[in-house]
Tab-separated table of C-alpha atoms in Angstrom:
chain	number	residue	atom	x	y	z
A	1	MET	CA	-52.313	22.322	-15.567
A	2	LYS	CA	-51.837	20.321	-12.462
A	3	ARG	CA	-54.969	20.299	-10.362
A	4	TYR	CA	-54.736	20.107	-6.598
A	5	GLY	CA	-57.942	18.443	-5.447
A	6	ARG	CA	-59.755	18.063	-2.191
A	7	ALA	CA	-59.297	15.891	0.828
A	8	PRO	CA	-59.631	12.157	0.190
A	9	GLY	CA	-62.381	9.916	1.418
A	10	PRO	CA	-61.878	6.334	2.703
A	11	ALA	CA	-62.781	4.800	-0.644
A	12	ARG	CA	-60.310	7.044	-2.438
A	13	ARG	CA	-57.541	6.105	0.008
A	14	LEU	CA	-58.330	2.400	-0.411
A	15	GLY	CA	-58.202	2.761	-4.175
A	16	ALA	CA	-54.839	4.459	-3.956
A	17	VAL	CA	-53.464	1.710	-1.709
A	18	ILE	CA	-54.666	-1.008	-4.089
A	19	THR	CA	-53.110	0.860	-6.993
A	20	MET	CA	-49.741	1.190	-5.279
A	21	VAL	CA	-49.659	-2.408	-4.006
A	22	VAL	CA	-51.069	-4.251	-7.022
A	23	VAL	CA	-51.300	-2.208	-10.200
A	24	LEU	CA	-48.053	-0.260	-9.966
A	25	PRO	CA	-45.677	-3.256	-9.568
A	26	LEU	CA	-47.418	-5.066	-12.449
A	27	SER	CA	-47.130	-1.968	-14.618
A	28	ILE	CA	-43.444	-1.622	-13.884
A	29	MET	CA	-42.893	-5.272	-14.780
A	30	ALA	CA	-44.771	-4.688	-18.010
A	31	VAL	CA	-42.610	-1.731	-18.928
A	32	PHE	CA	-39.414	-3.627	-18.232
A	33	SER	CA	-40.597	-6.590	-20.268
A	34	LEU	CA	-40.881	-4.361	-23.327
A	35	SER	CA	-37.168	-3.606	-23.346
A	36	PRO	CA	-34.618	-6.372	-23.937
A	37	ASP	CA	-31.793	-3.823	-24.112
A	38	LEU	CA	-30.224	-3.151	-20.701
A	39	GLY	CA	-29.389	0.477	-21.489
A	40	GLU	CA	-32.926	1.186	-22.637
A	41	LEU	CA	-34.311	-0.637	-19.615
A	42	THR	CA	-32.227	1.563	-17.321
A	43	GLU	CA	-33.575	4.675	-19.026
A	44	ARG	CA	-37.132	3.428	-18.633
A	45	ALA	CA	-36.507	2.716	-14.966
A	46	ALA	CA	-35.207	6.228	-14.423
A	47	LEU	CA	-38.258	7.743	-16.103
A	48	ILE	CA	-40.610	5.571	-14.078
A	49	SER	CA	-38.813	6.643	-10.911
A	50	ALA	CA	-39.283	10.299	-11.805
A	51	MET	CA	-42.948	9.870	-12.639
A	52	VAL	CA	-43.795	7.838	-9.552
A	53	ASN	CA	-42.081	10.164	-7.117
A	54	MET	CA	-42.753	13.653	-8.454
A	55	PRO	CA	-44.703	15.215	-5.596
A	56	GLU	CA	-45.540	18.536	-7.186
A	57	GLY	CA	-45.619	20.133	-10.592
A	58	SER	CA	-47.086	18.615	-13.702
A	59	LEU	CA	-46.610	14.887	-14.193
A	60	ALA	CA	-48.252	15.371	-17.567
A	61	LEU	CA	-45.026	17.011	-18.696
A	62	LEU	CA	-43.074	13.801	-18.198
A	63	GLU	CA	-45.911	11.660	-19.482
A	64	SER	CA	-46.161	13.540	-22.774
A	65	ARG	CA	-42.443	14.119	-23.259
A	66	PHE	CA	-41.509	10.472	-22.852
A	67	ALA	CA	-44.586	8.889	-24.378
A	68	ASP	CA	-42.430	6.936	-26.804
A	69	LYS	CA	-40.406	5.409	-23.962
A	70	ILE	CA	-43.131	4.590	-21.433
A	71	ASP	CA	-45.856	2.016	-21.906
A	72	PRO	CA	-49.032	4.142	-22.279
A	73	ALA	CA	-50.884	1.670	-20.080
A	74	TYR	CA	-48.485	2.392	-17.230
A	75	TYR	CA	-49.633	5.847	-16.181
A	76	GLN	CA	-53.070	7.347	-16.675
A	77	GLY	CA	-52.594	10.692	-14.918
A	78	GLU	CA	-53.910	9.796	-11.459
A	79	GLU	CA	-51.895	11.915	-9.050
A	80	SER	CA	-53.007	9.646	-6.222
A	81	GLN	CA	-50.592	7.038	-7.571
A	82	VAL	CA	-47.478	9.105	-6.955
A	83	ALA	CA	-45.231	10.407	-4.198
A	84	PRO	CA	-44.570	8.748	-0.866
A	85	TYR	CA	-45.608	11.841	1.094
A	86	VAL	CA	-48.670	12.796	-0.959
A	87	ALA	CA	-52.152	11.868	0.191
A	88	PRO	CA	-54.515	11.021	-2.689
A	89	PHE	CA	-56.606	13.901	-3.988
A	90	ASP	CA	-59.723	13.974	-6.116
A	91	GLU	CA	-59.121	15.747	-9.380
A	92	GLY	CA	-61.184	18.920	-9.274
A	93	ASP	CA	-61.337	22.533	-10.258
A	94	ALA	CA	-58.572	24.341	-8.374
A	95	SER	CA	-60.717	27.459	-8.360
A	96	ALA	CA	-63.591	25.773	-6.546
A	97	ALA	CA	-64.323	26.636	-2.931
A	98	PRO	CA	-62.295	24.239	-0.739
A	99	GLN	CA	-63.733	22.054	1.971
A	100	GLY	CA	-64.087	23.717	5.336
A	101	LEU	CA	-65.376	26.890	3.693
A	102	PRO	CA	-69.194	26.842	4.040
A	103	GLU	CA	-70.992	28.301	1.033
A	104	SER	CA	-73.547	29.853	3.351
A	105	SER	CA	-70.948	32.024	5.067
A	106	PRO	CA	-68.162	32.788	2.599
A	107	VAL	CA	-64.928	34.330	3.751
A	108	PRO	CA	-64.823	37.995	2.740
A	109	ALA	CA	-62.870	38.373	-0.477
A	110	LYS	CA	-59.562	40.182	-0.362
A	111	GLN	CA	-59.438	42.196	-3.536
A	112	VAL	CA	-56.014	42.090	-5.117
A	113	ARG	CA	-54.961	44.353	-7.933
A	114	VAL	CA	-53.671	42.010	-10.593
A	115	ALA	CA	-51.585	43.716	-13.256
A	116	ASP	CA	-50.482	41.653	-16.220
A	117	PRO	CA	-46.723	41.246	-16.639
A	118	SER	CA	-45.065	42.702	-19.697
A	119	PRO	CA	-44.998	40.475	-22.810
A	120	ALA	CA	-42.215	38.010	-23.453
A	121	ALA	CA	-39.166	39.779	-24.804
A	122	ASP	CA	-37.006	37.193	-26.559
A	123	ASN	CA	-37.789	36.271	-30.163
A	124	SER	CA	-34.246	35.505	-31.294
A	125	HIS	CA	-34.179	31.792	-30.432
A	126	PRO	CA	-36.777	30.091	-32.637
A	127	VAL	CA	-37.843	26.533	-31.859
A	128	PRO	CA	-38.471	24.068	-34.711
A	129	ALA	CA	-42.197	23.976	-35.436
A	130	GLU	CA	-42.565	20.285	-34.662
A	131	TYR	CA	-41.196	20.822	-31.130
A	132	ARG	CA	-42.715	24.223	-30.443
A	133	GLY	CA	-44.884	24.673	-27.369
A	134	ARG	CA	-46.555	27.809	-26.077
A	135	ILE	CA	-45.884	29.782	-22.908
A	136	VAL	CA	-48.532	32.011	-21.376
A	137	GLN	CA	-47.551	34.575	-18.736
A	138	GLU	CA	-50.046	35.096	-15.932
A	139	ASN	CA	-50.195	37.050	-12.719
A	140	MET	CA	-51.437	34.379	-10.309
A	141	ALA	CA	-51.641	36.533	-7.180
A	142	GLY	CA	-55.267	35.495	-6.812
A	143	SER	CA	-58.457	36.985	-5.427
A	144	GLY	CA	-61.928	35.785	-4.573
A	145	ASP	CA	-64.160	34.499	-1.795
A	146	SER	CA	-62.695	30.979	-1.865
A	147	LEU	CA	-59.435	32.311	-0.419
A	148	ILE	CA	-58.725	32.964	3.250
A	149	PRO	CA	-56.941	36.260	3.946
A	150	TYR	CA	-54.341	37.000	6.579
A	151	GLY	CA	-52.707	40.418	6.598
A	152	GLU	CA	-51.664	41.097	3.015
A	153	GLY	CA	-51.623	37.394	2.116
A	154	LEU	CA	-54.115	34.801	0.937
A	155	LEU	CA	-54.488	31.059	1.566
A	156	ARG	CA	-56.207	28.406	-0.518
A	157	ASN	CA	-57.542	25.618	1.668
A	158	TYR	CA	-57.505	22.048	0.357
A	159	THR	CA	-58.177	20.410	3.698
A	160	GLU	CA	-61.166	19.738	5.899
A	161	VAL	CA	-59.866	22.166	8.519
A	162	PRO	CA	-62.598	24.831	8.910
A	163	ALA	CA	-61.773	28.297	7.627
A	164	ASP	CA	-62.427	29.817	11.068
A	165	ASP	CA	-59.819	27.495	12.614
A	166	ILE	CA	-57.290	28.381	9.936
A	167	ARG	CA	-57.817	32.097	10.493
A	168	GLU	CA	-57.453	31.673	14.248
A	169	ILE	CA	-54.132	29.847	13.801
A	170	MET	CA	-52.752	32.421	11.366
A	171	GLU	CA	-53.783	35.309	13.592
A	172	ARG	CA	-51.525	34.023	16.382
A	173	GLY	CA	-48.709	35.568	14.372
A	174	LEU	CA	-45.084	34.639	13.900
A	175	ASN	CA	-43.958	31.770	16.104
A	176	ILE	CA	-40.192	32.062	15.521
A	177	ARG	CA	-37.742	34.287	17.361
A	178	LEU	CA	-34.123	34.439	16.292
A	179	GLU	CA	-31.475	34.139	18.959
A	180	ASP	CA	-28.561	36.527	19.376
A	181	THR	CA	-26.031	34.153	17.864
A	182	PRO	CA	-23.916	33.925	14.690
A	183	ALA	CA	-24.698	30.208	14.472
A	184	PRO	CA	-27.001	29.016	11.664
A	185	GLN	CA	-30.675	29.525	12.400
A	186	VAL	CA	-31.946	28.962	8.844
A	187	LEU	CA	-31.385	25.858	6.728
A	188	ILE	CA	-31.873	26.088	2.965
A	189	PHE	CA	-31.888	22.828	1.008
A	190	HIS	CA	-33.336	21.282	-2.133
A	191	THR	CA	-35.109	17.946	-2.270
A	192	HIS	CA	-35.217	18.432	-6.045
A	193	ALA	CA	-32.067	20.420	-6.678
A	194	THR	CA	-31.894	19.579	-10.390
A	195	GLU	CA	-35.157	21.336	-11.231
A	196	SER	CA	-34.386	24.139	-13.695
A	197	TYR	CA	-36.039	26.779	-15.869
A	198	GLU	CA	-36.612	28.047	-19.387
A	199	PRO	CA	-33.458	29.506	-20.949
A	200	TYR	CA	-35.265	32.498	-22.520
A	201	ASP	CA	-38.135	34.884	-21.790
A	202	SER	CA	-40.050	33.743	-24.834
A	203	GLU	CA	-43.579	33.003	-26.025
A	204	ASN	CA	-42.494	29.508	-27.012
A	205	TYR	CA	-40.602	26.606	-25.482
A	206	ASP	CA	-38.922	23.508	-26.812
A	207	MET	CA	-41.085	20.502	-25.960
A	208	ARG	CA	-37.933	18.388	-25.751
A	209	ASN	CA	-36.807	20.371	-22.703
A	210	THR	CA	-36.720	18.305	-19.503
A	211	TRP	CA	-36.171	21.328	-17.235
A	212	ARG	CA	-33.512	19.416	-15.291
A	213	SER	CA	-29.869	20.288	-14.821
A	214	THR	CA	-27.078	18.996	-12.619
A	215	ASP	CA	-25.255	22.301	-13.148
A	216	ASN	CA	-25.695	24.185	-9.879
A	217	THR	CA	-25.385	27.509	-11.666
A	218	LYS	CA	-28.585	26.713	-13.597
A	219	ASN	CA	-30.813	24.824	-11.163
A	220	MET	CA	-32.458	25.378	-7.763
A	221	VAL	CA	-29.099	25.729	-6.032
A	222	ALA	CA	-28.603	29.058	-7.826
A	223	VAL	CA	-31.961	30.230	-6.476
A	224	GLY	CA	-30.994	29.040	-3.000
A	225	ASN	CA	-27.731	30.953	-3.255
A	226	ALA	CA	-29.633	34.209	-3.799
A	227	LEU	CA	-31.878	33.503	-0.822
A	228	GLU	CA	-28.870	32.634	1.318
A	229	LYS	CA	-27.056	35.854	0.387
A	230	ALA	CA	-30.030	38.039	1.273
A	231	LEU	CA	-30.234	36.457	4.726
A	232	ARG	CA	-26.485	36.645	5.354
A	233	ASP	CA	-26.415	40.284	4.296
A	234	ALA	CA	-29.003	40.917	7.011
A	235	GLY	CA	-26.868	39.258	9.670
A	236	ILE	CA	-28.766	35.981	9.886
A	237	GLY	CA	-26.830	32.729	10.194
A	238	VAL	CA	-27.600	30.395	7.299
A	239	VAL	CA	-26.455	27.001	6.111
A	240	HIS	CA	-27.220	26.148	2.495
A	241	ASP	CA	-27.037	22.475	1.599
A	242	THR	CA	-26.484	21.912	-2.136
A	243	THR	CA	-26.911	18.133	-2.194
A	244	GLN	CA	-28.744	16.917	-5.282
A	245	HIS	CA	-31.127	14.571	-3.503
A	246	ASP	CA	-32.928	13.815	-6.779
A	247	TYR	CA	-29.849	12.715	-8.700
A	248	PRO	CA	-29.060	10.184	-10.031
A	249	SER	CA	-32.382	8.791	-8.824
A	250	TYR	CA	-35.596	10.737	-8.312
A	251	ASN	CA	-36.950	7.861	-6.262
A	252	GLY	CA	-36.474	8.458	-2.537
A	253	SER	CA	-35.629	12.160	-2.835
A	254	TYR	CA	-37.663	13.127	0.217
A	255	GLU	CA	-36.252	10.314	2.318
A	256	ARG	CA	-32.728	11.461	1.473
A	257	SER	CA	-33.445	15.116	2.162
A	258	ALA	CA	-34.987	14.112	5.507
A	259	GLU	CA	-31.664	12.591	6.526
A	260	THR	CA	-29.897	15.786	5.444
A	261	ILE	CA	-32.224	17.904	7.570
A	262	LYS	CA	-31.758	15.668	10.591
A	263	SER	CA	-27.983	15.816	10.290
A	264	TYR	CA	-28.003	19.631	10.264
A	265	LEU	CA	-30.433	19.823	13.172
A	266	GLU	CA	-28.088	17.597	15.155
A	267	LYS	CA	-25.022	19.612	14.183
A	268	TYR	CA	-26.674	23.016	14.652
A	269	PRO	CA	-29.387	22.891	17.344
A	270	THR	CA	-29.877	26.626	16.744
A	271	ILE	CA	-31.659	25.973	13.431
A	272	LYS	CA	-35.279	27.065	13.659
A	273	ILE	CA	-36.252	27.268	9.976
A	274	ALA	CA	-35.920	24.701	7.172
A	275	LEU	CA	-36.749	25.924	3.661
A	276	ASP	CA	-37.035	23.394	0.837
A	277	VAL	CA	-36.643	25.456	-2.339
A	278	HIS	CA	-38.262	24.106	-5.530
A	279	ARG	CA	-39.956	25.373	-8.648
A	280	ASP	CA	-43.433	24.466	-9.854
A	281	ALA	CA	-44.602	23.158	-13.239
A	282	ILE	CA	-47.986	24.222	-14.616
A	283	GLN	CA	-49.346	22.705	-17.812
A	284	ARG	CA	-52.744	23.690	-19.232
A	285	GLU	CA	-52.631	21.772	-22.492
A	286	ASP	CA	-50.278	19.299	-24.128
A	287	ASP	CA	-48.305	22.148	-25.667
A	288	LEU	CA	-49.111	25.002	-23.235
A	289	ILE	CA	-47.279	25.786	-19.996
A	290	VAL	CA	-47.909	28.681	-17.607
A	291	LYS	CA	-45.426	31.227	-16.362
A	292	PRO	CA	-46.534	32.875	-13.068
A	293	THR	CA	-44.982	36.322	-13.332
A	294	VAL	CA	-45.224	39.811	-11.888
A	295	GLU	CA	-43.298	42.929	-12.812
A	296	ILE	CA	-41.430	44.565	-9.921
A	297	ASN	CA	-39.612	47.862	-10.488
A	298	GLY	CA	-39.614	47.268	-14.229
A	299	ARG	CA	-38.155	43.767	-13.900
A	300	LYS	CA	-39.946	40.438	-14.178
A	301	ALA	CA	-40.090	38.223	-11.094
A	302	ALA	CA	-41.297	34.640	-10.835
A	303	GLN	CA	-44.216	34.415	-8.438
A	304	LEU	CA	-43.701	32.392	-5.279
A	305	MET	CA	-46.080	29.779	-3.884
A	306	ILE	CA	-45.630	28.698	-0.267
A	307	ILE	CA	-46.758	25.152	0.534
A	308	THR	CA	-47.549	24.110	4.081
A	309	GLY	CA	-49.251	20.929	5.207
A	310	SER	CA	-51.913	19.867	7.627
A	311	ASP	CA	-52.339	16.371	9.068
A	312	ASP	CA	-55.341	14.170	8.368
A	313	GLY	CA	-54.284	11.803	11.152
A	314	THR	CA	-52.065	9.614	8.976
A	315	MET	CA	-48.884	11.655	8.490
A	316	ASN	CA	-47.558	12.304	12.016
A	317	VAL	CA	-47.136	16.072	11.741
A	318	PRO	CA	-48.581	17.054	15.138
A	319	GLU	CA	-47.254	20.606	15.042
A	320	TRP	CA	-48.483	21.556	11.577
A	321	ARG	CA	-50.179	24.621	13.073
A	322	GLU	CA	-46.765	26.124	13.837
A	323	ASN	CA	-45.673	25.730	10.227
A	324	LEU	CA	-48.926	27.367	9.130
A	325	ARG	CA	-48.274	30.355	11.413
A	326	PHE	CA	-44.823	30.758	9.885
A	327	ALA	CA	-46.171	30.442	6.338
A	328	ALA	CA	-48.854	33.078	6.898
A	329	SER	CA	-46.426	35.475	8.570
A	330	LEU	CA	-43.870	35.084	5.786
A	331	GLN	CA	-46.386	35.667	3.035
A	332	ASP	CA	-47.743	38.733	4.836
A	333	ALA	CA	-44.211	40.148	5.133
A	334	ILE	CA	-43.460	39.511	1.450
A	335	GLU	CA	-46.707	41.095	0.304
A	336	GLN	CA	-46.135	44.129	2.511
A	337	ASP	CA	-42.803	44.703	0.771
A	338	THR	CA	-43.634	43.471	-2.733
A	339	PRO	CA	-47.352	43.261	-3.521
A	340	GLU	CA	-48.393	40.400	-5.821
A	341	LEU	CA	-45.083	38.564	-5.570
A	342	THR	CA	-46.843	35.547	-4.040
A	343	ARG	CA	-49.523	33.175	-5.190
A	344	PRO	CA	-51.987	32.055	-2.483
A	345	ILE	CA	-50.502	29.718	0.130
A	346	PHE	CA	-51.216	26.104	-0.799
A	347	PHE	CA	-52.536	24.473	2.399
A	348	CYS	CA	-53.000	20.759	1.972
A	349	TYR	CA	-52.694	17.263	3.412
A	350	ARG	CA	-49.046	16.753	2.548
A	351	LYS	CA	-45.961	16.097	4.624
A	352	TYR	CA	-42.794	17.071	2.737
A	353	ASN	CA	-40.598	16.529	5.845
A	354	MET	CA	-42.524	19.240	7.689
A	355	ASP	CA	-42.555	17.077	10.788
A	356	LEU	CA	-38.877	17.848	11.439
A	357	THR	CA	-39.118	21.507	12.532
A	358	THR	CA	-41.871	23.998	13.384
A	359	GLY	CA	-40.445	26.360	10.779
A	360	SER	CA	-40.589	24.031	7.782
A	361	LEU	CA	-41.929	25.286	4.461
A	362	LEU	CA	-41.725	24.271	0.828
A	363	LEU	CA	-41.131	27.239	-1.474
A	364	GLU	CA	-42.104	26.973	-5.143
A	365	VAL	CA	-40.146	29.747	-6.881
A	366	GLY	CA	-41.848	30.238	-10.219
A	367	SER	CA	-42.471	27.394	-12.642
A	368	ASN	CA	-40.482	25.635	-15.337
A	369	ALA	CA	-41.735	28.338	-17.733
A	370	ASN	CA	-39.967	31.119	-15.831
A	371	THR	CA	-36.326	31.978	-16.407
A	372	LEU	CA	-33.543	31.529	-13.884
A	373	ASP	CA	-33.008	35.290	-13.789
A	374	GLU	CA	-36.653	35.878	-12.853
A	375	SER	CA	-36.463	33.253	-10.128
A	376	VAL	CA	-33.184	34.492	-8.666
A	377	TYR	CA	-34.712	37.967	-8.487
A	378	THR	CA	-37.653	36.537	-6.570
A	379	ALA	CA	-35.323	34.758	-4.149
A	380	GLU	CA	-33.543	38.057	-3.484
A	381	LEU	CA	-36.833	39.807	-2.739
A	382	VAL	CA	-38.144	36.955	-0.584
A	383	GLY	CA	-34.863	36.800	1.329
A	384	LYS	CA	-35.022	40.507	2.150
A	385	SER	CA	-38.601	40.239	3.418
A	386	LEU	CA	-37.836	37.108	5.428
A	387	ALA	CA	-34.780	38.751	6.970
A	388	ARG	CA	-36.722	41.883	7.876
A	389	MET	CA	-39.465	39.839	9.521
A	390	LEU	CA	-37.051	37.686	11.492
A	391	ASN	CA	-34.878	40.576	12.616
A	392	GLU	CA	-37.940	42.443	13.816
A	393	ASN	CA	-38.837	39.408	15.907
A	394	ARG	CA	-35.461	38.643	17.485
A	395	GLU	CA	-35.220	37.629	21.100
A	396	ALA	CA	-34.026	40.527	23.203
A	397	SER	CA	-30.372	40.219	24.277
A	398	PRO	CA	-29.568	40.612	28.023
A	399	GLU	CA	-28.228	44.104	27.297
A	400	THR	CA	-31.439	45.290	25.602
A	401	ALA	CA	-34.049	43.354	27.542
A	402	PRO	CA	-36.321	45.561	29.668
A	403	ASN	CA	-35.840	45.434	33.445
A	404	GLY	CA	-38.112	43.167	35.379
C-alpha cells in the first residue's frame, strides 16, 4: 500500500535533490545502455517516464509489473524521487498521528459507523494461477483521534500546520458563490485521463493488468462525464476537458494540464472551480490490492478521497487555505447526503496545479481495484451533492436580493 508520510526535513529535501540531480540521470543512462534494440529502448523510456512522474497511487504496481523490463537498481521505492509537484515524504505509518496534532491534546474522535461492503460478486472470469492477484474490499471511511473533523467529514493532516489552525480555516465555510449565469463555472479535467479500473467485481485480478486505457468510455473521462451530467442537470455551467494529458507520455502530465486549465480560465473567466478527476491505487502486498468500497442503496460505490495541498514555502500556493475551505465544505456536503462515501481528506504538501484557482481539488474516485461502474456511480452521487451545495450558496440575483 502506498504510504503518505510526514513533512520533510532539510536533510530529506537535500537527499531528494541529490537523487534527482545525480542518481536519477545515471540510472536512466544505465537502463538505456542495457537495451541495444531501439523498440525495446523506447518501451523502457516510456516505463521510466511513468514511474518517475506518477504523483499518486502505488508506484510498486509499476515496479513489480515491469520488473523484467526495468533495471532493478533503477528504482528502490523511494517516493521522494518522483513527481515534479511532490515534496519528499518520510515513509511512515499512514495511521500514525500527523504532525501538528499534539499527543497531549488529541482532537476528539469522530466516530464513524463503518459497514463492510458486500462480497465480490463475479466468479465467472478466472485468472490463470501464475498471474492471479488478490483484491480485498474495505470501507475506508475512517475514524479515530488522529483525524480532524469538520461537519460530517474528516481530514488527515500530513503537514506541520497545527490542527487548531486547520479547524479554524475549515470552519470559515464554503468560499465559493455561483453567479447567475449559464456560462461555465466548473471545469472538470484529467491530468491522468488514461487511468482505468478492474473489469470485474472479483476477488482476484490479473497481475498483467496495467489499469490504463486510451478508450474514453473505460477511463477517467467516463467518470468525468457522470460528474458533468449531474452538475448540468442541476443547472450549473460546466466544461469538461477530455484531453489525455498523460498520453503518449506520462512525463510532464501536470505541466500540460496546467496549460489546459489556464486556457479555460482565460476563455471563461466565470470558472471558479477546477476538479482534476483521478483514481487511486492501493497495494498492500506484491499480489494484494485494496478496493475502497461502500454499499449505497444496495449498490457498490467506489469511495472518494479528496486531496488538497498546503504550502511549505516552496510551492507558491499562497491561497491554499481557500482550497482547503472548499474541500472541507464539499466533503461535509457529500457525507450529509451519502454517509461513508468519502475517505478522509488527504491534506499534504503537494501542489497539483492548485495555485491556479481557489476552488482547485484533486478527486481520487476509487482505486484501480474498483470497477468503472462503481466509480461512475460515485461520480453521480458526488455531482449531486456538489450541485446542491453550490446552488444553496449562489449569489443573489438583483431580482431576489433583499432591499438595502
